[in-house]
Tab-separated table of N, CA and C in Angstrom:
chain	number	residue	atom	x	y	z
A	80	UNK	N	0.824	-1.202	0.000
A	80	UNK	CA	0.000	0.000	0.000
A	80	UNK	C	0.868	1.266	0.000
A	81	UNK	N	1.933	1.071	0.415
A	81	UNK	CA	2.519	2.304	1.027
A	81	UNK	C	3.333	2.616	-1.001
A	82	UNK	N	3.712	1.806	-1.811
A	82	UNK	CA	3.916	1.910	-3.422
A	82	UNK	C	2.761	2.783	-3.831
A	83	UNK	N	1.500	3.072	-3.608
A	83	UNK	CA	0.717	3.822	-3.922
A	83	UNK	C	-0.562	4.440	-3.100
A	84	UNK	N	0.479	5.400	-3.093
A	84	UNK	CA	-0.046	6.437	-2.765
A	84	UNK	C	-1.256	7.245	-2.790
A	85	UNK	N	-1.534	7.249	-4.127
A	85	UNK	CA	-2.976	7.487	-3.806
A	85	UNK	C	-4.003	6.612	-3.658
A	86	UNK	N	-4.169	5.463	-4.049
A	86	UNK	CA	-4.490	4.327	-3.261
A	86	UNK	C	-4.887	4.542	-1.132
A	87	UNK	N	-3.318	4.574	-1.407
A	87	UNK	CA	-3.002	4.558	0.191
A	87	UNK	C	-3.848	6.393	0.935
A	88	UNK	N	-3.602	7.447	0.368
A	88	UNK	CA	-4.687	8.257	1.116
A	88	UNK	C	-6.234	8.381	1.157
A	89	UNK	N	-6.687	7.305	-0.249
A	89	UNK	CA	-8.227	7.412	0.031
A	89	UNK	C	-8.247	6.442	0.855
A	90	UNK	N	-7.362	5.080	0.938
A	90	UNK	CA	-7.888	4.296	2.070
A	90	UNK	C	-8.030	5.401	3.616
A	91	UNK	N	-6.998	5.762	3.620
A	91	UNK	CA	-6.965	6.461	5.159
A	91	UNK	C	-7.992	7.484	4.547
A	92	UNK	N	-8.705	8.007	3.841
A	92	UNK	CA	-9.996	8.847	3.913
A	92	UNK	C	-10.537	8.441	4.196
A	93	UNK	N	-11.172	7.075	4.088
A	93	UNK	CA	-12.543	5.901	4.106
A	93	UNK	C	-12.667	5.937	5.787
A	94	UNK	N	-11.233	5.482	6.238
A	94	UNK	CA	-10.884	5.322	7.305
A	94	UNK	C	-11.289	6.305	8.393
A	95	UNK	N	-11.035	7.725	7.848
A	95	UNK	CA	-11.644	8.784	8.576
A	95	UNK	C	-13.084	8.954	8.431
A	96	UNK	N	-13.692	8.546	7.926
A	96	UNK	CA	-14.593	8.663	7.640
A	96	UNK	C	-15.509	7.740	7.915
A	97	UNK	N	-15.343	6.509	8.504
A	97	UNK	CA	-15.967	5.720	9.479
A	97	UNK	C	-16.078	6.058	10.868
A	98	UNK	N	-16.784	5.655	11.821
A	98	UNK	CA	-17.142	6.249	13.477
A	98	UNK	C	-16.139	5.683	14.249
A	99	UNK	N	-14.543	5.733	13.677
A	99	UNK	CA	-13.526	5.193	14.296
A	99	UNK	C	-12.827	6.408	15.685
A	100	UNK	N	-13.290	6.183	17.054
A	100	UNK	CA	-13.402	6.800	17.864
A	100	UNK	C	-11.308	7.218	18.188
A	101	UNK	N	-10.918	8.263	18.839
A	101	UNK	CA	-9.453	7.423	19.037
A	101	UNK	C	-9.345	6.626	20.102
A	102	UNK	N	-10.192	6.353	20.604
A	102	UNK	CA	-9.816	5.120	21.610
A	102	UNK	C	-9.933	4.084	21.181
A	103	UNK	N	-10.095	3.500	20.003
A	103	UNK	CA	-9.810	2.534	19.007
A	103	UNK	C	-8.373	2.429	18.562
A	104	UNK	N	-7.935	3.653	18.209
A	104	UNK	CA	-6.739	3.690	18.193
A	104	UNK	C	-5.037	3.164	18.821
A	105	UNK	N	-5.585	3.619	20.351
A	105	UNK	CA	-4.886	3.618	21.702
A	105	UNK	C	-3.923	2.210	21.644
A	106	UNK	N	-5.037	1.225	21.860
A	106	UNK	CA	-4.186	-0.128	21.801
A	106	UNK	C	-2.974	-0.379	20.637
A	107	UNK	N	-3.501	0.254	19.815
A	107	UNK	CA	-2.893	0.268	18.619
A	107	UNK	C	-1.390	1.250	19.054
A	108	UNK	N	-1.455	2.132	19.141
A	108	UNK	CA	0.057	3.032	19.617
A	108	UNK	C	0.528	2.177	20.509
A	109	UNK	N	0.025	1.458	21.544
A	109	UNK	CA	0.380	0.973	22.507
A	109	UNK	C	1.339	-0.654	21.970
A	110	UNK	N	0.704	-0.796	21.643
A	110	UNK	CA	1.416	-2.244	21.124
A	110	UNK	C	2.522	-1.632	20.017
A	111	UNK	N	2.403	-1.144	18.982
A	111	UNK	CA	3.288	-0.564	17.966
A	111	UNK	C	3.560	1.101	18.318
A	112	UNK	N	4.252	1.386	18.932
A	112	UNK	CA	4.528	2.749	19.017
A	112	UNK	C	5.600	3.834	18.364
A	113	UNK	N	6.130	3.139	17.429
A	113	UNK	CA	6.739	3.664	16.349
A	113	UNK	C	5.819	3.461	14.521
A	114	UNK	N	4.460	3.372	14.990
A	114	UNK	CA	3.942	3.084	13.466
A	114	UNK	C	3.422	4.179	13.271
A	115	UNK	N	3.970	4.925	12.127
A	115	UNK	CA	3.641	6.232	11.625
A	115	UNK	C	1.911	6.405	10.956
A	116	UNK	N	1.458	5.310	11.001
A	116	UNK	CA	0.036	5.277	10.051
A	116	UNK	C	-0.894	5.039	11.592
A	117	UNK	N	-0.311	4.205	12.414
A	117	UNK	CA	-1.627	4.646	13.620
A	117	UNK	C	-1.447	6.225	14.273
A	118	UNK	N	-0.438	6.730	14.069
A	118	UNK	CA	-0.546	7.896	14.412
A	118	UNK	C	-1.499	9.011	13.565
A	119	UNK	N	-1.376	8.391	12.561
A	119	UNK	CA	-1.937	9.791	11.129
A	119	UNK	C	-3.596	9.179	11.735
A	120	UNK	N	-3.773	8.078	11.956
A	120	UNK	CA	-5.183	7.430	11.761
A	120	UNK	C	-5.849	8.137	12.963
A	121	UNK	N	-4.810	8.192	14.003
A	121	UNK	CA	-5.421	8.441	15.347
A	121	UNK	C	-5.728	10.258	15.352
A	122	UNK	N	-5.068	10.917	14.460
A	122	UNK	CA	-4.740	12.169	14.383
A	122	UNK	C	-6.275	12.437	13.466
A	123	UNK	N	-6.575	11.881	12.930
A	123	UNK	CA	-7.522	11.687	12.382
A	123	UNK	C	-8.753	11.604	13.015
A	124	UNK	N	-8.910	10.856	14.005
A	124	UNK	CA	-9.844	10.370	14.489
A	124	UNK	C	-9.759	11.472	15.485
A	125	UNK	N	-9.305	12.462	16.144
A	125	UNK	CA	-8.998	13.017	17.451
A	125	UNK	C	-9.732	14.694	16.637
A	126	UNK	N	-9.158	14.501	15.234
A	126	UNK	CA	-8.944	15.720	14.199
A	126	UNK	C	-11.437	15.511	14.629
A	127	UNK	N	-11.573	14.700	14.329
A	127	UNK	CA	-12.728	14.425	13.795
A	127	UNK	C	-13.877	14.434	15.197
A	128	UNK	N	-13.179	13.962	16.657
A	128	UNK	CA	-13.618	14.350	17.624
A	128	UNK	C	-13.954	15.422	17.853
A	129	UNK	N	-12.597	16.300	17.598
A	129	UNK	CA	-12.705	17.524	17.829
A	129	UNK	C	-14.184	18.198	17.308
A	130	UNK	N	-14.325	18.137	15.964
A	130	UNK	CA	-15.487	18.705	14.949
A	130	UNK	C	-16.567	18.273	15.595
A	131	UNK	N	-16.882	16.797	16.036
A	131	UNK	CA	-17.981	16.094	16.955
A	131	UNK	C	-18.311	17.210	18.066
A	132	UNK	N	-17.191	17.394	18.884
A	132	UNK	CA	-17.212	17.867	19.886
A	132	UNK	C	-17.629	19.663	19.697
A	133	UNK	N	-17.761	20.064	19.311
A	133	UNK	CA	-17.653	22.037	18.769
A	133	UNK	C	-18.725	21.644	17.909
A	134	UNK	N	-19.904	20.903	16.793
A	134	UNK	CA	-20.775	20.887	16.410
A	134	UNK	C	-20.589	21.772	14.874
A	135	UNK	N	-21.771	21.918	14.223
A	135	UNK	CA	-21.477	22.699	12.944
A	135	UNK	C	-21.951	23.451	12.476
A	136	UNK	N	-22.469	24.392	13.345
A	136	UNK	CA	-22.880	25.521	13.400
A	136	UNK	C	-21.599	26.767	13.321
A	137	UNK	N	-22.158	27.706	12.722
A	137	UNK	CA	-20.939	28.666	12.640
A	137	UNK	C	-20.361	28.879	14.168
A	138	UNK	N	-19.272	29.465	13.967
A	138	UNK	CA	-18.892	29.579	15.080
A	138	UNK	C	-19.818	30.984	16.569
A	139	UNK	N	-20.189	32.421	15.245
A	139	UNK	CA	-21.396	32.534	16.610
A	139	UNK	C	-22.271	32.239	17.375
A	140	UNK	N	-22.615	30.728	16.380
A	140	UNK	CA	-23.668	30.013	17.277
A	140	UNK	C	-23.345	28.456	18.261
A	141	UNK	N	-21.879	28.371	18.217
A	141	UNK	CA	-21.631	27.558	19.088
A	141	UNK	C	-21.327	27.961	20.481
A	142	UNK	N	-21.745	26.994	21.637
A	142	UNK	CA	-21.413	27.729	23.306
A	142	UNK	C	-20.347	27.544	23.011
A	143	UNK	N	-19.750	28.606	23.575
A	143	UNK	CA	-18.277	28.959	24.389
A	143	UNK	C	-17.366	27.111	24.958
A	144	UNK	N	-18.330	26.557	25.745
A	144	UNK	CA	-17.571	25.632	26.408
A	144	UNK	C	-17.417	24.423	25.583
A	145	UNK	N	-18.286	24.537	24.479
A	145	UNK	CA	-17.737	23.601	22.971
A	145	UNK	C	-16.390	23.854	22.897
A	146	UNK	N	-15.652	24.740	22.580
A	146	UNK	CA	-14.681	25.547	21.991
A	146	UNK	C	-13.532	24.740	23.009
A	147	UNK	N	-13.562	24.496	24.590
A	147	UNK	CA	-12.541	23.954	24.973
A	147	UNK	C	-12.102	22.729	24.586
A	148	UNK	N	-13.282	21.582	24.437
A	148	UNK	CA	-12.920	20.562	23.980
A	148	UNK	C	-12.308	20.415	22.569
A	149	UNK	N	-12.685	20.691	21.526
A	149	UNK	CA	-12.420	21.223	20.225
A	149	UNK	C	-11.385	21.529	20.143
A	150	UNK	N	-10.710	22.919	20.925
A	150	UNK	CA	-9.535	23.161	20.957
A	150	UNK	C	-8.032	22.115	21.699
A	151	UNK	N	-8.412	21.490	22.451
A	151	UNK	CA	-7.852	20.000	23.031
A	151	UNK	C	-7.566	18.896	22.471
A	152	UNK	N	-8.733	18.789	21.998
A	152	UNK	CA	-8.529	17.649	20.785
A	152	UNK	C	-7.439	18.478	19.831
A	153	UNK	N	-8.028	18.858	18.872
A	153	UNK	CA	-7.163	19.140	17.976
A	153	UNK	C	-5.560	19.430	18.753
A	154	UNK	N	-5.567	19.911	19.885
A	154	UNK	CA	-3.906	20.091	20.325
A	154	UNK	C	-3.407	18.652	20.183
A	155	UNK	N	-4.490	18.006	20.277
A	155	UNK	CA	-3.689	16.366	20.541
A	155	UNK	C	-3.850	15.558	18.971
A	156	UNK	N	-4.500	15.646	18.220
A	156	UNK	CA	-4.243	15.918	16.679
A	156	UNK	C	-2.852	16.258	16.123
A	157	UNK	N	-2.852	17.103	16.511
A	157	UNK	CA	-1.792	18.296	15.975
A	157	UNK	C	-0.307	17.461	16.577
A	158	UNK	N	-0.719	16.637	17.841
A	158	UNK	CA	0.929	16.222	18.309
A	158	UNK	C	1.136	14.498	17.505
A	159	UNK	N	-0.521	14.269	17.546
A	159	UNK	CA	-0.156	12.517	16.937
A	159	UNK	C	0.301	13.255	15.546
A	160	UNK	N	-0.457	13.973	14.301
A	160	UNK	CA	0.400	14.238	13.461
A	160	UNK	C	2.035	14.059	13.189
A	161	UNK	N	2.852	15.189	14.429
A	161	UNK	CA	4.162	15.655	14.412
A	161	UNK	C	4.715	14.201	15.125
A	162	UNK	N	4.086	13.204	15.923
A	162	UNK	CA	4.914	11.887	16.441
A	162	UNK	C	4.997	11.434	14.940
A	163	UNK	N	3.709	11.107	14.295
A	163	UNK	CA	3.694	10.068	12.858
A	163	UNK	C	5.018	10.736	11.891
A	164	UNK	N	5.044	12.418	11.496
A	164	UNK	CA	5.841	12.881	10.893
A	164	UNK	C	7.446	12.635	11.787
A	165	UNK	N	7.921	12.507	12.860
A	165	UNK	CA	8.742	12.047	13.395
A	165	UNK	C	9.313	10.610	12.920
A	166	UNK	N	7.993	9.682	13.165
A	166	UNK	CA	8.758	8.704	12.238
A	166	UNK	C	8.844	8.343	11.299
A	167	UNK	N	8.100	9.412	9.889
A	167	UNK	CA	8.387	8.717	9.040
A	167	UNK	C	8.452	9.991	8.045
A	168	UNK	N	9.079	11.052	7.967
A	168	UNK	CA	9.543	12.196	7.043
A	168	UNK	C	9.050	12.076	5.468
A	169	UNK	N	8.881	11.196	4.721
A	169	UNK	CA	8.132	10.506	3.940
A	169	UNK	C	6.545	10.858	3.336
A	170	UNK	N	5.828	10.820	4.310
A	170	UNK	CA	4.572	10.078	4.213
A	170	UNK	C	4.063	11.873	4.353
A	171	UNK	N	3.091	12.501	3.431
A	171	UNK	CA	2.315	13.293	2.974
A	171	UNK	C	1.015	13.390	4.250
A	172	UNK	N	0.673	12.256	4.217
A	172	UNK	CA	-0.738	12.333	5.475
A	172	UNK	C	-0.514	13.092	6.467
A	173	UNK	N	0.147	13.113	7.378
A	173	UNK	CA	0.523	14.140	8.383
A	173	UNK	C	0.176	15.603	8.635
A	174	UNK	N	0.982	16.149	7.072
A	174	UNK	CA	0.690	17.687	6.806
A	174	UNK	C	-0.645	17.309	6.174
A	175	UNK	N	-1.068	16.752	5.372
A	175	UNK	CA	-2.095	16.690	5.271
A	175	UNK	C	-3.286	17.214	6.221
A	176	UNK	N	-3.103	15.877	7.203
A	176	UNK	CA	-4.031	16.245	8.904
A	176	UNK	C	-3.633	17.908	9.281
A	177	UNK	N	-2.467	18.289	9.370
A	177	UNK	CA	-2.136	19.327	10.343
A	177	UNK	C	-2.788	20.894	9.313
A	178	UNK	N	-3.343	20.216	7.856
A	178	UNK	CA	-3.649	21.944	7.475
A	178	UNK	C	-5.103	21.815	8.230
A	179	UNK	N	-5.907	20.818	8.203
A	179	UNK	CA	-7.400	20.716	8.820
A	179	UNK	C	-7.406	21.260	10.547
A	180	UNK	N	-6.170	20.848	10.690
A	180	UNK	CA	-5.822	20.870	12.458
A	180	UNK	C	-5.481	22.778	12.534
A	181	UNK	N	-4.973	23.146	11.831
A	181	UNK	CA	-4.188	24.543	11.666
A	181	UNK	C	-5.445	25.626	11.232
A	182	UNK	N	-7.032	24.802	10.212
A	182	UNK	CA	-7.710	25.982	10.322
A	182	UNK	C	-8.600	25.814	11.318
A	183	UNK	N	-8.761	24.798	12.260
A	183	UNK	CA	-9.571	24.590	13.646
A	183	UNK	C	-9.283	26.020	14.490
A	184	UNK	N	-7.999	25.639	14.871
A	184	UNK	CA	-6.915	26.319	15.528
A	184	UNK	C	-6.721	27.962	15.033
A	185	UNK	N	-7.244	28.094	14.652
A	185	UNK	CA	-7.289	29.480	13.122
A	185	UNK	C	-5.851	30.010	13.567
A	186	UNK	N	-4.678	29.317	12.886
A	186	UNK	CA	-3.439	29.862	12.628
A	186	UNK	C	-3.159	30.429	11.523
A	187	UNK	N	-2.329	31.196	11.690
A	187	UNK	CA	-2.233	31.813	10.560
A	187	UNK	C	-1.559	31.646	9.142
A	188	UNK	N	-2.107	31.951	8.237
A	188	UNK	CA	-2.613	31.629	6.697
A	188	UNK	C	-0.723	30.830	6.660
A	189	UNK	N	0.035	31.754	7.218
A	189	UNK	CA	1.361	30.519	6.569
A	189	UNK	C	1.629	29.902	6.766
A	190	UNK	N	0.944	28.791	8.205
A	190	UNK	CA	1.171	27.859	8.924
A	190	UNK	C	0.294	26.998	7.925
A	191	UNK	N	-0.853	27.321	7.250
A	191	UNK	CA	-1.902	26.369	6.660
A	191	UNK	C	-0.426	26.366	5.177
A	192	UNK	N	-0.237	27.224	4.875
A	192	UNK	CA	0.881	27.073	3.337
A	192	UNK	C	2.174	26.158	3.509
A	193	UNK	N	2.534	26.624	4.909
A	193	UNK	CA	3.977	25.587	5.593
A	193	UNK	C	3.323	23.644	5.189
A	194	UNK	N	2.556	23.979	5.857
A	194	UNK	CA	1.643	22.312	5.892
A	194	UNK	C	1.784	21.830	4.453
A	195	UNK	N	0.600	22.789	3.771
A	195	UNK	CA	0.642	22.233	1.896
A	195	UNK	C	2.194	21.870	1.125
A	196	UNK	N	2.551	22.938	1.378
A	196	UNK	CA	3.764	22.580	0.948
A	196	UNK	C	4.641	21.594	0.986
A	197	UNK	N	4.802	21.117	2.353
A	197	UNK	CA	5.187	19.625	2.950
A	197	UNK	C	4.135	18.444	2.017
A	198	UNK	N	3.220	18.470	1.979
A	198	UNK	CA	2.229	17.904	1.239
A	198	UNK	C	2.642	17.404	0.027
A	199	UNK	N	3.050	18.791	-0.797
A	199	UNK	CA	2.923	18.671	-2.046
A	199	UNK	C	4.585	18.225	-2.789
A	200	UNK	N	5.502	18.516	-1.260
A	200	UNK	CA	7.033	17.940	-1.794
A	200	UNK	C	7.025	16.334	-1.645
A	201	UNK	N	6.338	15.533	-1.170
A	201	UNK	CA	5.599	14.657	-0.890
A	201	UNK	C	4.955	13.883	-1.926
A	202	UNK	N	3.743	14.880	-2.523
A	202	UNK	CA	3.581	14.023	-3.314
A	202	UNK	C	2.177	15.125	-4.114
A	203	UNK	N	3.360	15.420	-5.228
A	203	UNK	CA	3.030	16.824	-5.934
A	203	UNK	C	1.379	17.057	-5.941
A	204	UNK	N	0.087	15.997	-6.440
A	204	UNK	CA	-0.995	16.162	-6.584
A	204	UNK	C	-2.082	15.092	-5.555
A	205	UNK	N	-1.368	15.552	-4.451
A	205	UNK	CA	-2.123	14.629	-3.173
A	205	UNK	C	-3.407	15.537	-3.426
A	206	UNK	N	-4.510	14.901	-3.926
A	206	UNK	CA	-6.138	15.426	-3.371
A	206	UNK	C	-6.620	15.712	-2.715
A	207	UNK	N	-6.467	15.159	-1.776
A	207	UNK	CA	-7.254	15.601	-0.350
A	207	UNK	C	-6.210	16.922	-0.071
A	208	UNK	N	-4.658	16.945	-0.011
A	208	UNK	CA	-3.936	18.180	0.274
A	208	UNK	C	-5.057	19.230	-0.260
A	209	UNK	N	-4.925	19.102	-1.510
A	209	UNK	CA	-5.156	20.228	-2.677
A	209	UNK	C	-6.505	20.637	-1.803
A	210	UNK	N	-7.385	19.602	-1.549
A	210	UNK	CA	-8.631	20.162	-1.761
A	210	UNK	C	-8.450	20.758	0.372
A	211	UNK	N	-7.843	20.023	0.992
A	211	UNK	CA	-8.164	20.872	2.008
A	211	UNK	C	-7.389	22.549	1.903
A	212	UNK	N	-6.201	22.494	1.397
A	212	UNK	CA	-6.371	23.953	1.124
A	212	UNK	C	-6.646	24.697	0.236
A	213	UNK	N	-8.016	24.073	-0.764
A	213	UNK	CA	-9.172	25.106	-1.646
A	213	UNK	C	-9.357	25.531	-0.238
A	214	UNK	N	-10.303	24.869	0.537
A	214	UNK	CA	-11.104	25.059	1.615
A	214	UNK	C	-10.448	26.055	2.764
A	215	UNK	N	-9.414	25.959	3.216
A	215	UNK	CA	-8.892	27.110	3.773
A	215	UNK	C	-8.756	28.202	3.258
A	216	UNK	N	-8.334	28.187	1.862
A	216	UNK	CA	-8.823	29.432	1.185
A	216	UNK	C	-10.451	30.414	0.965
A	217	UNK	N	-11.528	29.658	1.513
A	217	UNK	CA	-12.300	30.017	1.233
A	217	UNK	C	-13.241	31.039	1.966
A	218	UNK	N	-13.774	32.004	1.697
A	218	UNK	CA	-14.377	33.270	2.571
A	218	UNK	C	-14.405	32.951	3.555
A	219	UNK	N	-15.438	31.475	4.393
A	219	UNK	CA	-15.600	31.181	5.304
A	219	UNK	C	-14.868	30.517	5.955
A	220	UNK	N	-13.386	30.586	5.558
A	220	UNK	CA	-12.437	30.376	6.496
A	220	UNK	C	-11.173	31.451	6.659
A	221	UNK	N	-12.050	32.360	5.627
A	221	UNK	CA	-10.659	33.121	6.184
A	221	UNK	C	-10.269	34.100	4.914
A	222	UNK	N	-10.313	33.051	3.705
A	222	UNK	CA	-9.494	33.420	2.771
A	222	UNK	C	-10.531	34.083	2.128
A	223	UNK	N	-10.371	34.791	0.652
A	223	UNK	CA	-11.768	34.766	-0.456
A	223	UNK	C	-11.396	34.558	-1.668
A	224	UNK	N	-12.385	34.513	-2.216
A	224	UNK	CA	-12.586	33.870	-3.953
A	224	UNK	C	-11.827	34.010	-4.644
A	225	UNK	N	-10.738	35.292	-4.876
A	225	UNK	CA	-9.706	35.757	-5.749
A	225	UNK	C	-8.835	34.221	-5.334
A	226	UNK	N	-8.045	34.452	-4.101
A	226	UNK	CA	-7.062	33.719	-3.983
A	226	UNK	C	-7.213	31.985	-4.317
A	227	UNK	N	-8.536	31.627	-3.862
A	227	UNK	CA	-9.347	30.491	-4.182
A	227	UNK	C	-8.958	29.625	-5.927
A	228	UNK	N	-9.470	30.640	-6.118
A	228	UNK	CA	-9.506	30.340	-8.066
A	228	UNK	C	-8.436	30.631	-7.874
A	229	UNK	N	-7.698	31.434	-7.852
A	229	UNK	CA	-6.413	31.374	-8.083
A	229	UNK	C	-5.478	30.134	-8.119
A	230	UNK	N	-5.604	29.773	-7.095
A	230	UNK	CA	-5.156	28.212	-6.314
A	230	UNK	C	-5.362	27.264	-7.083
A	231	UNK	N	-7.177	26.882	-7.383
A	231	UNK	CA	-7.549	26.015	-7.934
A	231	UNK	C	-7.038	25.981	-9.360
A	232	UNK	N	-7.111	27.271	-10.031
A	232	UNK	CA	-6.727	27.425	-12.048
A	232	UNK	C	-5.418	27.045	-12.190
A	233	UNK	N	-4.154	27.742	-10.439
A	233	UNK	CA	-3.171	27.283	-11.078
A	233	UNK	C	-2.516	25.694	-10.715
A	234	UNK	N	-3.647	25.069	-9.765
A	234	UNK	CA	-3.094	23.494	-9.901
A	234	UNK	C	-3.307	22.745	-10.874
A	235	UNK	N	-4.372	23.276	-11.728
A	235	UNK	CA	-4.461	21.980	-12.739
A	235	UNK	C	-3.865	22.642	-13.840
A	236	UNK	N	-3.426	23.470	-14.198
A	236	UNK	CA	-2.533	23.993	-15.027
A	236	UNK	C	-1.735	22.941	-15.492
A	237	UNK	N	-1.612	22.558	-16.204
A	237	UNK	CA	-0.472	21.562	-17.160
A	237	UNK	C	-0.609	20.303	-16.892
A	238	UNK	N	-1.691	19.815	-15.727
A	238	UNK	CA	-2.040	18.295	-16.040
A	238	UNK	C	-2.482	17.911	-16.989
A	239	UNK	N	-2.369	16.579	-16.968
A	239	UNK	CA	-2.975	15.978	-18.022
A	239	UNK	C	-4.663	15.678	-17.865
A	240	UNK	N	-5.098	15.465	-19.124
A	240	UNK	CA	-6.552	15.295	-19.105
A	240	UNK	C	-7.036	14.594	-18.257
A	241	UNK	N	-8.344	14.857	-17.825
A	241	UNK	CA	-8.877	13.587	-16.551
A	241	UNK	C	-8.186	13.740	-14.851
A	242	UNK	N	-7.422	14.275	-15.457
A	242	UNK	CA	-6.765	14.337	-13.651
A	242	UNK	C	-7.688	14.827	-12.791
A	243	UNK	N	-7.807	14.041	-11.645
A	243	UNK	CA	-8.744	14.327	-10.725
A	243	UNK	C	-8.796	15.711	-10.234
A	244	UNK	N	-7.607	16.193	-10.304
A	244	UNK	CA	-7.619	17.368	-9.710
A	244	UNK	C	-8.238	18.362	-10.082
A	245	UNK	N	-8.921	18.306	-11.284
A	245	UNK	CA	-9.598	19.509	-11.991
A	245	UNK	C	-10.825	19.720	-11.314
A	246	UNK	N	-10.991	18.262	-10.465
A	246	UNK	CA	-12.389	18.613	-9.819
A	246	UNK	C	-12.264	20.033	-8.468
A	247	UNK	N	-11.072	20.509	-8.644
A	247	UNK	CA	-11.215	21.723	-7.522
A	247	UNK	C	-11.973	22.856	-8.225
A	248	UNK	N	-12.019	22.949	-9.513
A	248	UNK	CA	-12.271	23.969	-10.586
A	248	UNK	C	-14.047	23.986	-9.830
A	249	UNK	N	-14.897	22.970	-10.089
A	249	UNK	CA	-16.456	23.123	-9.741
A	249	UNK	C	-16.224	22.998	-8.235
A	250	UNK	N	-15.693	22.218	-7.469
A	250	UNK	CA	-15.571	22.612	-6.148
A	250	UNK	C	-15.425	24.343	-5.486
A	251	UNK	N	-14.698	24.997	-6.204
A	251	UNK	CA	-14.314	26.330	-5.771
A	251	UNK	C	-15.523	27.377	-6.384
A	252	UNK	N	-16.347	26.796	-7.474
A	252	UNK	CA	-17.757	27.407	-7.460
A	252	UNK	C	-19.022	27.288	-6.769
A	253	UNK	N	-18.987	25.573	-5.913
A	253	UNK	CA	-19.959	25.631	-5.171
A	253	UNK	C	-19.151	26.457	-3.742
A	254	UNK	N	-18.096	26.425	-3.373
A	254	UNK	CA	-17.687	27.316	-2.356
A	254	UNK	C	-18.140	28.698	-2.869
């Protein structure tokens, strides 16, 4: 799995994307504590608590005491990330997690670019990268539409036909 790559990040999308709690995880660090993929998974799952936990309502309409948990989690996101990137300098998922973790956290815009970038030396047209920072780019996080399209027109610039990536082009219009 780890030969392909993109293969290997929609699995770990699927993965996030099941009701995989991180205390599912736990045993898992515990027994293997140098495996860079239960860390991204768990970073994942903690990344995804967090959102559970703070709800999805804009942020004026969430209570205040949402906001602590939310912000916790993601601190602990943000560290399984940097353990997984510890052991394995390699592997794209990490920065991946940490731009989602970085607009929780609302850091600032070069901490979300530091992340992509790592991403994309990695592994030039990671999808999910690309598309989580359309999404940080977007009004309602921060960024607006100029820089957006911008982003999106100049990634698919010189791919080849069919490349998935063009799907940021209608993505950045329903944003």
């Amino acid at each position: 799995i780890n030969s392909k790559p993109k293969q290997r990040a929609f699995l770990i999308a699927c993965l996030t994307d099941e009701d995989f709690k991180p205390d599912h995880y736990e045993p898992w660090l515990t027994q293997e504590p140098d495996n860079a993929l239960a860390y991204i998974l768990y970073g994942n799952a903690l990344t995804s608590a967090a959102w559970d936990a703070r709800g999805n309502g804009t942020a004026d309409t969430v209570p205040l005491y949402r906001f602590d948990a939310f912000w916790e989690r993601l601190r602990l996101a943000q560290q399984a990330f940097q353990k997984a990137i510890a052991l394995d300098k390699t592997d794209p998922e990490p920065f991946h997690g940490l731009i989602t973790v970085a607009m929780g956290l609302q850091q600032e815009p070069n901490a979300l670019w530091e992340h992509f970038v790592q991403v994309i030396k990695r592994d030039k047209n990671h999808y999910f990268g690309h598309q989580s920072m359309l999404t940080a780019l977007t009004a309602k996080w921060g960024g607006n539409g100029k820089d957006m399209f911008l982003f999106a027109r100049r990634t698919v610039q010189n791919l080849p036909a069919g490349d998935v990536l063009y799907g940021l082009i209608p993505t950045a219009h329903i944003e």
